[in-house]
XYZ file of C-alpha atoms in Angstrom:
725
model
C 74.634 68.032 67.440
C 75.258 68.609 71.161
C 76.384 72.184 70.461
C 73.175 72.882 68.529
C 71.106 71.539 71.421
C 73.110 73.701 73.851
C 72.517 76.855 71.758
C 68.816 76.111 71.506
C 68.651 75.523 75.279
C 70.420 78.845 75.945
C 68.031 80.668 73.584
C 65.042 79.096 75.289
C 66.420 80.042 78.714
C 67.033 83.636 77.567
C 63.486 83.975 76.250
C 62.133 82.575 79.497
C 64.117 85.034 81.611
C 63.191 87.984 79.344
C 59.449 87.259 79.405
C 57.285 89.913 81.037
C 55.610 87.581 83.523
C 58.842 86.029 84.825
C 58.904 85.423 88.591
C 62.208 84.325 90.084
C 60.713 82.531 93.121
C 58.282 80.462 91.027
C 61.018 79.665 88.519
C 63.391 78.388 91.237
C 60.601 76.315 92.786
C 59.755 74.603 89.487
C 63.451 74.047 88.746
C 63.980 72.374 92.135
C 61.043 70.036 91.567
C 62.199 69.017 88.083
C 65.885 68.500 88.948
C 67.196 65.028 89.666
C 69.812 66.218 92.123
C 72.557 68.658 92.953
C 74.382 68.094 89.687
C 71.463 69.345 87.573
C 71.167 72.465 89.707
C 74.895 73.157 89.340
C 74.721 72.837 85.530
C 71.687 75.102 85.384
C 73.445 77.629 87.556
C 76.438 77.636 85.208
C 74.170 78.240 82.212
C 72.533 81.200 83.958
C 75.960 82.569 84.931
C 77.195 82.294 81.343
C 74.054 84.040 80.142
C 74.584 86.835 82.677
C 78.175 87.365 81.553
C 77.112 87.427 77.899
C 74.424 89.984 78.691
C 76.918 92.133 80.573
C 79.331 92.101 77.634
C 76.525 93.083 75.262
C 75.559 95.949 77.535
C 79.148 97.181 77.691
C 79.434 96.995 73.908
C 76.191 98.920 73.406
C 77.158 101.541 75.962
C 80.517 102.039 74.263
C 78.913 102.391 70.828
C 76.331 104.832 72.148
C 79.049 106.771 73.930
C 81.066 107.132 70.729
C 77.969 108.289 68.878
C 77.239 110.729 71.665
C 80.748 112.172 71.460
C 80.528 112.551 67.689
C 77.132 114.209 68.012
C 78.420 116.556 70.703
C 81.373 117.472 68.503
C 79.086 118.263 65.585
C 76.888 120.350 67.870
C 79.981 122.182 69.088
C 81.028 122.908 65.496
C 77.549 124.165 64.666
C 77.458 126.293 67.787
C 80.838 127.760 66.882
C 79.613 128.675 63.385
C 76.517 130.339 64.813
C 78.701 132.174 67.278
C 80.871 133.423 64.406
C 77.874 134.618 62.435
C 76.593 136.472 65.490
C 79.918 138.257 65.821
C 79.954 139.000 62.124
C 76.605 140.745 62.348
C 77.724 142.675 65.413
C 80.922 143.830 63.740
C 79.081 144.746 60.553
C 76.663 146.812 62.563
C 79.491 148.623 64.351
C 81.323 149.236 61.073
C 78.235 150.630 59.363
C 77.544 152.967 62.242
C 81.098 154.333 62.103
C 81.117 154.946 58.317
C 80.053 158.437 57.141
C 76.824 158.667 55.167
C 78.691 159.653 52.010
C 80.579 156.324 52.000
C 77.536 154.207 52.892
C 76.982 152.809 49.334
C 80.612 151.602 49.120
C 80.412 149.986 52.565
C 77.180 148.271 51.626
C 78.809 146.891 48.481
C 81.736 145.615 50.520
C 79.309 143.947 52.930
C 77.435 142.291 50.093
C 80.695 140.998 48.618
C 81.699 139.605 52.000
C 78.336 137.869 52.387
C 78.619 136.442 48.873
C 82.125 135.170 49.651
C 80.792 133.506 52.821
C 78.129 131.607 50.868
C 80.596 130.401 48.274
C 83.110 129.324 50.963
C 80.902 126.526 52.232
C 79.442 127.793 55.526
C 81.739 130.363 57.084
C 85.299 130.437 55.593
C 84.760 133.843 53.955
C 83.070 135.084 57.097
C 86.081 134.190 59.173
C 88.514 135.894 56.757
C 86.457 139.037 56.776
C 86.156 139.047 60.547
C 89.886 138.617 61.007
C 90.406 141.636 58.877
C 87.760 143.699 60.706
C 88.211 142.780 64.341
C 91.382 140.694 64.559
C 89.662 137.931 66.564
C 87.410 134.937 65.926
C 87.079 131.555 67.706
C 87.986 128.684 65.437
C 85.922 125.499 65.306
C 88.546 123.801 67.459
C 87.468 125.881 70.457
C 90.482 128.248 70.840
C 91.468 131.514 69.195
C 94.133 134.189 69.468
C 93.929 137.921 69.090
C 96.032 139.181 66.179
C 98.110 142.306 66.347
C 96.372 143.997 63.448
C 93.690 146.189 65.042
C 94.364 149.019 67.376
C 93.547 149.392 71.045
C 89.988 150.536 70.267
C 89.322 147.391 68.215
C 90.774 145.138 70.914
C 88.635 146.793 73.587
C 85.536 146.452 71.410
C 86.266 142.757 70.848
C 86.728 142.218 74.599
C 83.501 144.064 75.338
C 81.574 142.011 72.801
C 82.842 138.695 74.128
C 82.464 139.491 77.788
C 78.838 140.417 77.199
C 78.392 136.671 76.850
C 79.748 136.099 80.379
C 77.474 136.750 83.323
C 78.885 138.444 86.407
C 82.061 140.045 85.019
C 81.014 143.560 84.084
C 83.625 144.949 86.481
C 86.372 143.743 84.112
C 85.385 146.343 81.545
C 86.368 149.123 83.929
C 90.118 148.332 83.703
C 91.795 150.728 81.240
C 94.163 149.231 78.687
C 92.824 145.688 79.092
C 92.280 143.579 76.008
C 91.749 139.978 75.002
C 94.779 137.897 73.981
C 93.497 134.326 73.702
C 90.465 132.220 74.568
C 89.166 128.694 74.126
C 87.158 125.784 75.482
C 88.671 123.568 78.176
C 87.629 120.674 80.397
C 88.492 120.891 84.102
C 89.599 117.790 86.030
C 89.948 117.144 89.741
C 93.562 117.415 90.868
C 93.570 114.414 93.225
C 91.552 111.709 91.443
C 91.622 113.111 87.862
C 87.832 112.945 87.608
C 86.147 115.237 85.106
C 84.476 118.208 86.803
C 83.033 120.606 84.224
C 83.410 122.334 80.873
C 84.862 125.820 81.066
C 85.899 128.598 78.726
C 89.123 130.492 79.341
C 89.581 134.181 78.472
C 93.228 135.303 78.626
C 93.611 139.055 78.936
C 96.884 140.943 78.876
C 96.991 141.041 82.686
C 94.725 138.260 83.968
C 92.989 134.976 83.165
C 89.214 134.649 83.438
C 87.587 131.228 83.766
C 83.884 130.907 82.971
C 81.603 127.877 83.093
C 79.140 126.824 80.451
C 75.421 127.486 80.785
C 73.786 124.395 79.246
C 70.350 125.945 79.074
C 71.623 129.034 77.235
C 73.811 128.368 74.229
C 76.779 130.618 73.748
C 76.510 132.047 77.264
C 78.828 131.565 80.240
C 78.868 132.283 83.967
C 81.822 133.917 85.711
C 83.836 131.390 87.761
C 87.228 132.850 88.733
C 89.740 135.553 87.859
C 93.494 135.084 88.356
C 96.114 137.850 87.965
C 98.981 136.696 85.765
C 101.693 137.819 88.178
C 100.465 135.246 90.739
C 99.860 132.462 88.224
C 102.225 129.573 87.404
C 101.718 127.295 84.399
C 102.842 123.660 84.576
C 102.869 121.236 81.676
C 101.335 117.874 82.648
C 102.955 114.993 80.799
C 100.630 112.739 78.846
C 99.625 109.563 80.659
C 96.886 107.910 78.563
C 93.998 108.256 78.752
C 94.856 111.535 80.484
C 96.543 113.705 77.873
C 96.688 117.257 76.513
C 96.536 118.665 80.057
C 98.197 121.535 81.871
C 98.063 122.786 85.445
C 97.567 126.299 86.775
C 99.083 127.003 90.194
C 97.555 129.862 92.190
C 98.611 129.881 95.828
C 97.167 128.122 97.736
C 95.156 126.182 95.126
C 95.734 124.525 91.764
C 93.505 123.547 88.822
C 93.998 121.093 85.955
C 92.555 121.696 82.502
C 92.466 119.576 79.354
C 92.650 121.059 75.873
C 90.968 119.524 72.841
C 94.233 118.405 71.257
C 97.990 118.739 71.565
C 98.167 121.759 69.268
C 95.709 123.805 71.315
C 97.461 122.769 74.536
C 100.788 123.966 73.126
C 99.186 127.258 72.089
C 97.798 127.751 75.609
C 101.202 127.130 77.192
C 103.038 129.395 74.753
C 100.593 132.283 74.896
C 100.388 132.146 78.713
C 104.173 132.327 79.043
C 104.432 135.094 76.410
C 101.695 137.147 78.052
C 103.244 136.749 81.500
C 106.645 137.741 80.139
C 105.198 140.780 78.349
C 103.342 141.879 81.489
C 106.485 141.488 83.601
C 108.559 143.436 81.097
C 105.947 146.182 80.904
C 105.861 146.596 84.665
C 109.660 146.518 84.888
C 109.935 149.295 82.317
C 107.334 151.282 84.208
C 109.287 150.946 87.448
C 112.541 151.934 85.747
C 110.920 154.993 84.187
C 109.416 155.969 87.518
C 112.739 155.549 89.329
C 114.878 157.241 86.646
C 116.038 160.787 87.684
C 114.776 163.552 85.495
C 117.452 165.862 84.121
C 118.786 167.357 80.939
C 119.380 164.841 78.175
C 122.957 163.636 77.942
C 124.759 163.260 74.654
C 125.978 159.685 74.420
C 127.192 159.532 70.818
C 130.818 159.946 69.967
C 129.953 162.620 67.446
C 128.758 164.891 70.262
C 132.085 164.689 72.145
C 134.936 166.175 70.087
C 137.495 165.490 72.867
C 136.959 161.696 72.996
C 139.593 159.642 71.230
C 138.167 157.112 68.846
C 140.837 154.540 69.733
C 140.541 155.057 73.519
C 139.351 151.837 75.118
C 137.614 148.836 73.676
C 134.140 149.037 72.208
C 131.479 148.586 74.900
C 129.603 145.326 74.842
C 125.859 145.771 75.056
C 124.433 144.841 78.440
C 121.886 142.468 76.912
C 124.678 140.471 75.320
C 126.577 140.257 78.625
C 123.512 138.966 80.459
C 122.407 136.542 77.784
C 122.021 132.984 79.115
C 120.779 130.181 76.898
C 117.609 128.814 78.527
C 116.202 127.267 75.362
C 117.690 123.852 76.148
C 114.959 121.245 76.215
C 115.745 119.877 79.678
C 115.681 123.380 81.158
C 112.342 124.139 79.534
C 110.880 120.953 80.999
C 112.673 121.215 84.355
C 109.735 122.566 86.443
C 107.393 119.914 85.049
C 109.981 117.172 85.565
C 110.424 118.285 89.179
C 106.656 118.096 89.702
C 106.633 114.568 88.303
C 109.566 113.471 90.485
C 107.932 114.875 93.617
C 104.605 113.245 92.777
C 106.303 109.890 92.122
C 108.456 110.234 95.290
C 111.603 110.111 93.156
C 113.519 112.370 95.534
C 116.931 111.409 94.178
C 115.887 112.277 90.620
C 114.552 115.668 91.739
C 117.759 116.577 93.566
C 119.836 115.374 90.601
C 117.914 117.776 88.344
C 118.500 120.637 90.788
C 122.221 119.878 90.939
C 122.363 119.788 87.151
C 120.683 123.195 86.953
C 123.007 124.704 89.564
C 126.054 123.443 87.684
C 124.697 124.855 84.422
C 123.978 128.310 85.908
C 127.177 128.451 87.946
C 129.285 131.559 87.265
C 126.608 132.903 84.913
C 124.814 136.254 85.243
C 121.221 136.467 86.454
C 119.119 138.360 83.922
C 115.306 138.460 84.394
C 114.678 135.124 82.566
C 117.130 133.329 84.856
C 115.583 134.950 87.935
C 112.132 133.878 86.764
C 113.365 130.319 86.214
C 114.980 130.247 89.643
C 111.762 131.517 91.237
C 109.814 128.674 89.647
C 112.451 126.154 90.683
C 112.614 127.534 94.235
C 108.902 126.840 94.601
C 109.561 123.203 93.674
C 112.464 123.075 96.115
C 110.131 124.291 98.855
C 107.595 121.590 97.973
C 110.319 118.930 97.871
C 111.620 120.049 101.256
C 108.126 119.858 102.750
C 107.697 116.306 101.446
C 111.078 115.233 102.837
C 110.286 116.852 106.189
C 107.015 114.939 106.289
C 108.893 111.714 105.524
C 110.964 112.264 108.678
C 108.107 113.405 110.902
C 107.203 111.176 113.876
C 103.649 110.966 112.493
C 104.928 108.622 109.817
C 105.467 104.944 110.479
C 108.511 104.368 112.709
C 109.112 100.846 111.499
C 112.206 99.944 109.553
C 114.738 101.312 112.015
C 117.152 104.197 111.421
C 117.984 103.037 107.883
C 114.430 103.882 106.783
C 115.250 107.585 107.212
C 118.477 107.504 105.183
C 116.817 108.374 101.878
C 115.091 111.536 103.086
C 118.064 112.629 105.226
C 120.576 112.270 102.400
C 118.435 114.341 100.024
C 117.932 117.087 102.606
C 121.704 117.238 103.087
C 122.175 117.530 99.325
C 119.680 120.417 99.335
C 121.841 122.229 101.886
C 119.468 121.534 104.784
C 121.999 119.686 106.952
C 120.895 121.231 110.251
C 117.235 120.549 109.555
C 118.027 116.989 108.478
C 119.952 116.398 111.724
C 117.141 117.825 113.837
C 114.433 115.808 112.079
C 116.472 112.597 112.124
C 117.093 112.827 115.869
C 113.489 113.773 116.557
C 112.325 110.789 114.529
C 114.634 108.430 116.399
C 113.576 109.879 119.773
C 109.948 109.131 118.926
C 110.933 105.620 117.820
C 112.804 104.938 121.065
C 109.944 106.321 123.144
C 107.436 104.164 121.277
C 109.591 101.051 121.663
C 109.927 101.590 125.425
C 106.238 102.315 125.841
C 105.227 99.196 123.912
C 107.535 96.980 125.979
C 105.478 94.595 128.052
C 106.054 94.837 131.816
C 106.819 91.336 133.079
C 106.262 90.081 136.614
C 109.993 89.590 137.205
C 111.783 92.929 137.384
C 115.137 91.583 136.238
C 113.572 90.040 133.108
C 111.920 93.339 132.205
C 115.209 95.230 132.707
C 117.010 92.801 130.394
C 114.434 93.478 127.659
C 114.447 97.230 128.328
C 118.235 97.450 128.063
C 118.292 95.336 124.910
C 115.652 97.461 123.175
C 117.068 100.827 124.222
C 120.804 100.278 123.774
C 120.311 98.403 120.496
C 118.273 101.330 119.143
C 120.884 103.785 120.420
C 123.704 101.822 118.807
C 121.891 101.565 115.462
C 121.043 105.267 115.573
C 124.681 106.191 116.263
C 125.953 104.077 113.370
C 123.325 105.442 110.976
C 124.082 108.992 112.110
C 127.773 108.474 111.438
C 126.959 107.102 107.978
C 124.506 109.866 107.006
C 126.362 112.874 108.395
C 129.949 111.882 107.623
C 131.778 114.888 106.215
C 129.171 117.413 107.384
C 129.421 120.173 109.949
C 130.837 118.941 113.262
C 128.004 120.747 115.034
C 125.745 117.863 114.087
C 127.815 115.537 116.286
C 127.327 117.860 119.241
C 123.601 117.708 118.576
C 123.782 113.919 118.612
C 125.531 113.885 122.003
C 122.828 116.169 123.426
C 120.172 113.905 121.937
C 121.864 110.801 123.405
C 121.797 112.378 126.871
C 118.102 113.159 126.453
C 117.401 109.605 125.287
C 119.357 108.260 128.275
C 117.119 110.311 130.540
C 114.094 108.658 128.946
C 115.635 105.250 129.595
C 116.504 106.044 133.228
C 112.946 107.217 133.893
C 111.555 103.849 132.783
C 114.371 102.022 134.598
C 113.919 103.821 137.924
C 110.153 103.513 137.842
C 110.428 99.728 137.606
C 113.454 99.159 139.887
C 113.521 101.829 142.581
C 109.952 103.094 142.793
C 108.630 99.571 143.247
C 110.856 99.088 146.361
C 112.756 96.105 145.043
C 115.444 94.480 147.190
C 118.977 95.841 147.070
C 120.245 92.648 145.430
C 117.651 92.969 142.615
C 118.469 96.656 142.161
C 122.199 95.835 142.052
C 121.678 93.187 139.362
C 119.555 95.571 137.289
C 122.129 98.364 137.505
C 124.872 95.914 136.585
C 122.935 94.859 133.457
C 122.438 98.505 132.451
C 126.155 99.278 132.890
C 127.184 96.284 130.777
C 124.903 97.366 127.922
C 126.103 100.960 128.210
C 129.736 99.852 127.874
C 128.909 98.306 124.479
C 128.589 101.819 123.075
C 132.329 102.168 123.532
C 132.766 100.092 120.370
C 131.727 103.143 118.331
C 133.544 105.661 120.537
C 130.477 106.740 122.510
C 130.876 106.605 126.317
C 127.680 107.414 128.203
C 128.601 105.681 131.470
C 129.079 108.985 133.291
C 125.599 110.067 132.163
C 123.901 106.968 133.505
C 125.844 107.395 136.765
C 124.736 111.001 137.104
C 121.105 110.114 136.402
C 121.007 107.116 138.768
C 123.016 108.493 141.697
C 120.007 109.931 143.517
C 117.966 106.724 143.243
C 120.918 104.545 144.319
C 121.600 106.795 147.313
C 117.988 106.402 148.333
C 118.183 102.616 147.960
C 121.387 102.391 150.071
C 119.940 104.585 152.766
C 116.715 102.578 152.850
C 118.499 99.220 153.089
C 120.902 100.583 155.727
C 117.940 101.561 157.885
C 116.452 98.085 157.462
C 119.718 96.431 158.667
C 120.061 98.806 161.604
C 116.485 98.195 162.732
C 116.910 94.415 162.407
C 120.207 94.523 164.383
C 118.681 96.625 167.150
C 115.748 94.250 167.381
C 118.069 91.237 167.770
C 120.199 93.123 170.308
C 117.139 93.759 172.451
C 116.518 90.000 172.687
C 120.157 88.968 173.082
C 120.739 86.249 175.748
C 124.439 85.664 174.927
C 124.167 81.946 174.367
C 125.967 79.688 171.962
C 124.219 78.614 168.754
C 122.961 75.036 168.449
C 122.258 74.180 164.811
C 120.855 70.741 165.714
C 122.037 68.999 162.495
C 125.389 68.636 160.747
C 123.750 69.757 157.514
C 122.774 73.067 159.054
C 126.282 73.510 160.423
C 127.815 72.745 157.026
C 125.489 75.232 155.384
C 126.497 77.945 157.861
C 130.174 77.243 157.211
C 129.593 77.686 153.446
C 127.736 80.941 154.029
C 130.509 82.331 156.221
C 133.111 81.236 153.697
C 131.237 83.046 150.917
C 131.267 86.119 153.145
C 135.068 85.960 153.314
C 135.423 84.483 156.818
C 137.920 81.718 156.161
C 138.758 80.802 159.795
C 135.206 80.086 160.919
C 136.210 76.511 161.844
C 137.871 77.715 165.064
C 134.556 79.060 166.309
C 132.709 75.739 165.965
C 132.459 73.318 168.897
C 131.484 69.713 169.450
C 128.542 68.239 167.577
C 126.502 71.107 166.082
C 127.495 73.898 168.447
C 128.923 77.274 167.385
C 130.842 79.330 169.968
C 129.260 82.588 168.778
C 126.039 84.392 169.469
C 123.173 84.173 166.964
C 123.069 87.989 166.892
C 126.718 88.314 165.896
C 126.462 85.607 163.212
C 123.298 87.162 161.715
C 124.923 90.608 161.793
C 127.991 89.270 159.956
C 125.981 87.683 157.171
C 123.728 90.742 156.744
C 126.604 93.239 156.758
C 128.687 91.284 154.232
C 125.615 90.852 151.997
C 124.982 94.613 152.100
C 128.621 95.309 151.212
C 128.618 92.907 148.248
C 125.420 94.362 146.765
C 126.547 97.930 147.395
C 129.833 97.329 145.591
C 127.830 96.287 142.503
C 126.173 99.702 142.609
C 129.400 101.553 143.390
C 130.829 104.448 141.401
C 132.925 107.366 142.706
C 129.966 109.636 143.452
C 128.707 107.019 145.960
C 131.989 106.531 147.865
C 131.152 108.530 150.976
C 127.533 107.367 151.015
C 128.591 103.718 151.058
C 131.379 104.255 153.606
C 129.179 106.175 156.025
C 126.448 103.537 155.729
C 128.929 100.762 156.582
C 130.272 102.673 159.604
C 126.755 103.290 160.927
C 125.828 99.603 160.585
C 129.053 98.373 162.279
C 128.747 100.858 165.118
C 125.353 99.441 166.085
C 126.882 95.991 166.693
C 130.109 97.301 168.260
C 128.305 99.560 170.690
C 126.001 96.735 171.728
C 128.960 94.377 172.431
C 130.795 97.122 174.325
C 127.764 97.926 176.414
C 127.076 94.251 177.176
C 130.731 93.681 178.124
C 130.672 96.535 180.608
C 127.327 95.675 182.110
C 127.515 91.876 182.358
C 128.428 90.514 185.837
C 128.426 86.772 185.125
C 132.044 85.701 184.449
C 131.069 82.953 181.968
C 128.826 85.215 179.935
C 131.437 87.966 180.093
C 134.031 85.626 178.617
C 131.537 84.614 175.908
C 130.848 88.271 175.104
C 134.601 88.941 174.874
C 134.909 86.018 172.449
C 132.161 87.533 170.222
C 133.867 90.937 170.403
C 137.135 89.357 169.349
C 135.346 87.782 166.368
C 133.934 91.154 165.335
C 137.175 93.119 165.683
C 139.721 90.556 164.570
C 137.764 88.671 161.891
C 134.721 90.547 160.598
C 136.117 94.111 160.496
C 139.325 93.121 158.624
C 137.223 91.181 156.087
C 134.957 94.187 155.591
C 137.945 96.501 155.224
C 139.704 94.200 152.776
C 136.598 93.615 150.625
C 135.842 97.346 150.538
C 139.375 98.135 149.401
C 139.164 95.457 146.690
C 135.855 96.762 145.397
C 136.692 100.475 145.565
C 140.394 100.417 144.825
C 141.608 102.366 147.847
C 141.595 101.814 151.639
C 139.050 103.382 153.961
C 140.552 105.294 156.903
C 137.261 105.299 158.804
C 137.167 101.499 158.867
C 140.793 101.345 160.027
C 140.056 103.733 162.894
C 137.049 101.672 163.875
C 139.121 98.470 164.014
C 141.956 100.079 166.009
C 139.477 100.976 168.717
C 139.484 97.320 169.752
C 142.824 97.933 171.558
C 140.947 99.560 174.411
C 139.203 96.327 175.120
C 142.381 94.219 174.945
C 144.409 96.586 177.137
C 141.740 97.273 179.766
C 138.739 94.920 179.486
C 137.215 96.320 182.675
C 137.216 99.889 181.349
C 133.846 101.602 181.141
C 135.017 103.926 178.367
C 132.840 103.757 175.298
C 134.344 102.875 171.960
C 132.364 105.556 170.247
């Protein structure tokens, strides 16, 4: 009962919506006034939605039925048009035949024509006509839309058939000027777009013995076509397109640099197109080859090749000669070889690179140690075109324009297939170029933090991790290949290290960071670089060579800062003892001097918080030892003399000042205090500097020893005015 009420309500609603005076705004207004609440509106909305879906389904069903009827009607029209086309050709051929028959034989020809017409009427609308036309002209389009020229008529009949058909095509009169050209096959086709497989237009193909003409239909003029394109057969490649419902019965024509896809009416006609295209191409190639051989053959007296013409040749001398054709015969009728070009196209389109290379390897193994007659050369030419396309796709896979995510392993698939194709050098070049772009992108995307040391930690982690992964992937991909690839990798690693050093120096040295910060950053970079030794790759010397100039500049700059600060303190020197005021300050100073390597600093402290040294000498000691410690973190052999000369220059500033003050001071107490500071410099500070330098470098410094030995002048003759310098 409820279902009956629901159906009646839906019918009433449908009639209301289908009425001619229906207004949506007025209907919604009335519905809102009559509804009790939101629930009624929701139910009404669901009923309208159900009605809309039902209407949509009915529309789809009607459209489908009408479409099927339209297709059937179009097919019937095509059949009728084909029959009319046949009758038109019949009349044309009859007219030509009657004109060529002598007047004395006219009655017999007329009787034959009447018999043919009678046979056509009895055959039910054209069967007799077709038989007669095949006998007269050797050509007639079948109702299926495709036909093939028979070998019965002579060249004159073939040319007349071609002339008659091409009169139906607008804009191709120039084709009739080619001598020896005749029609081989023709039929209706449907052209599809190569990218999206959308139907473009109906065409008619005319295959001549040396070219293929494509003409489009003229809807307003039945049986007439318009010239579209002409393709020579020697530059045309035919590719079978595998059926993929609803796209079926298709084949592709490749004409550099374009391609076109056509659909035949059924599988039989498609097979005929493929067969006749290949046969015609083969016949044209053979004809041209024979022509070239005849043109190149030397003209001379005919030579007798039979044994009967040579009475001196022994019949049993030698083995019978094997015909050349039998020696060069290679079986290419195997199914997988016939479908190889199409299978390669499918593999490339589906990005099945491994499958494509497997097919190529299988072909190479099959043709190994076999001769290369023309069919094999033709097959190899078609396959080489696919190899070129496959190589281009693999090269694009490794190009930096592609996404660089996934790390080095993402390139393994394309690299391995290029190596299998014999493109090892190109694979190595593209792999390294891809990884260089990835490293550059990673460095560029790295966020610059406020703290330099934090940024350097991230930079080193990103760069050296990428370099390590690239090295391992390179070793995996190119194992067993030419050793020249490893040389290319070393060159690439040096280039990548240069990219890293540019970013490193810009952040550390160009921004004028302190020497301690620069030393910590260089230390971090060295530690990461040493990790590459796990895979046998040592790039430490490269990073040293690239950083030496910047480090020299940093040492020189910091040396100048220390010298200027020391000179400034020397200018204000009063030669007074230090008073640190609090025991905490004194304890802190003792710890600082101990960290600098001065272990006997206790003997220079006095009562309470006094220190029996000048503030200038103490400050110089701390600054010099700090410079030495940071410089040793930056040290490598190329910097030995730079560091040593910087230390000597810094020490000489303090030594010369003490020497000058000792010679110029007249107050005995101050002179004794100056001598005590000089003793601290020569007997405590200089030995500590010399010892720490030798520990950090690994060998003693003669310049520092000479500088310390100069203190003997002061001990032997304190009143001497001779300079230490």
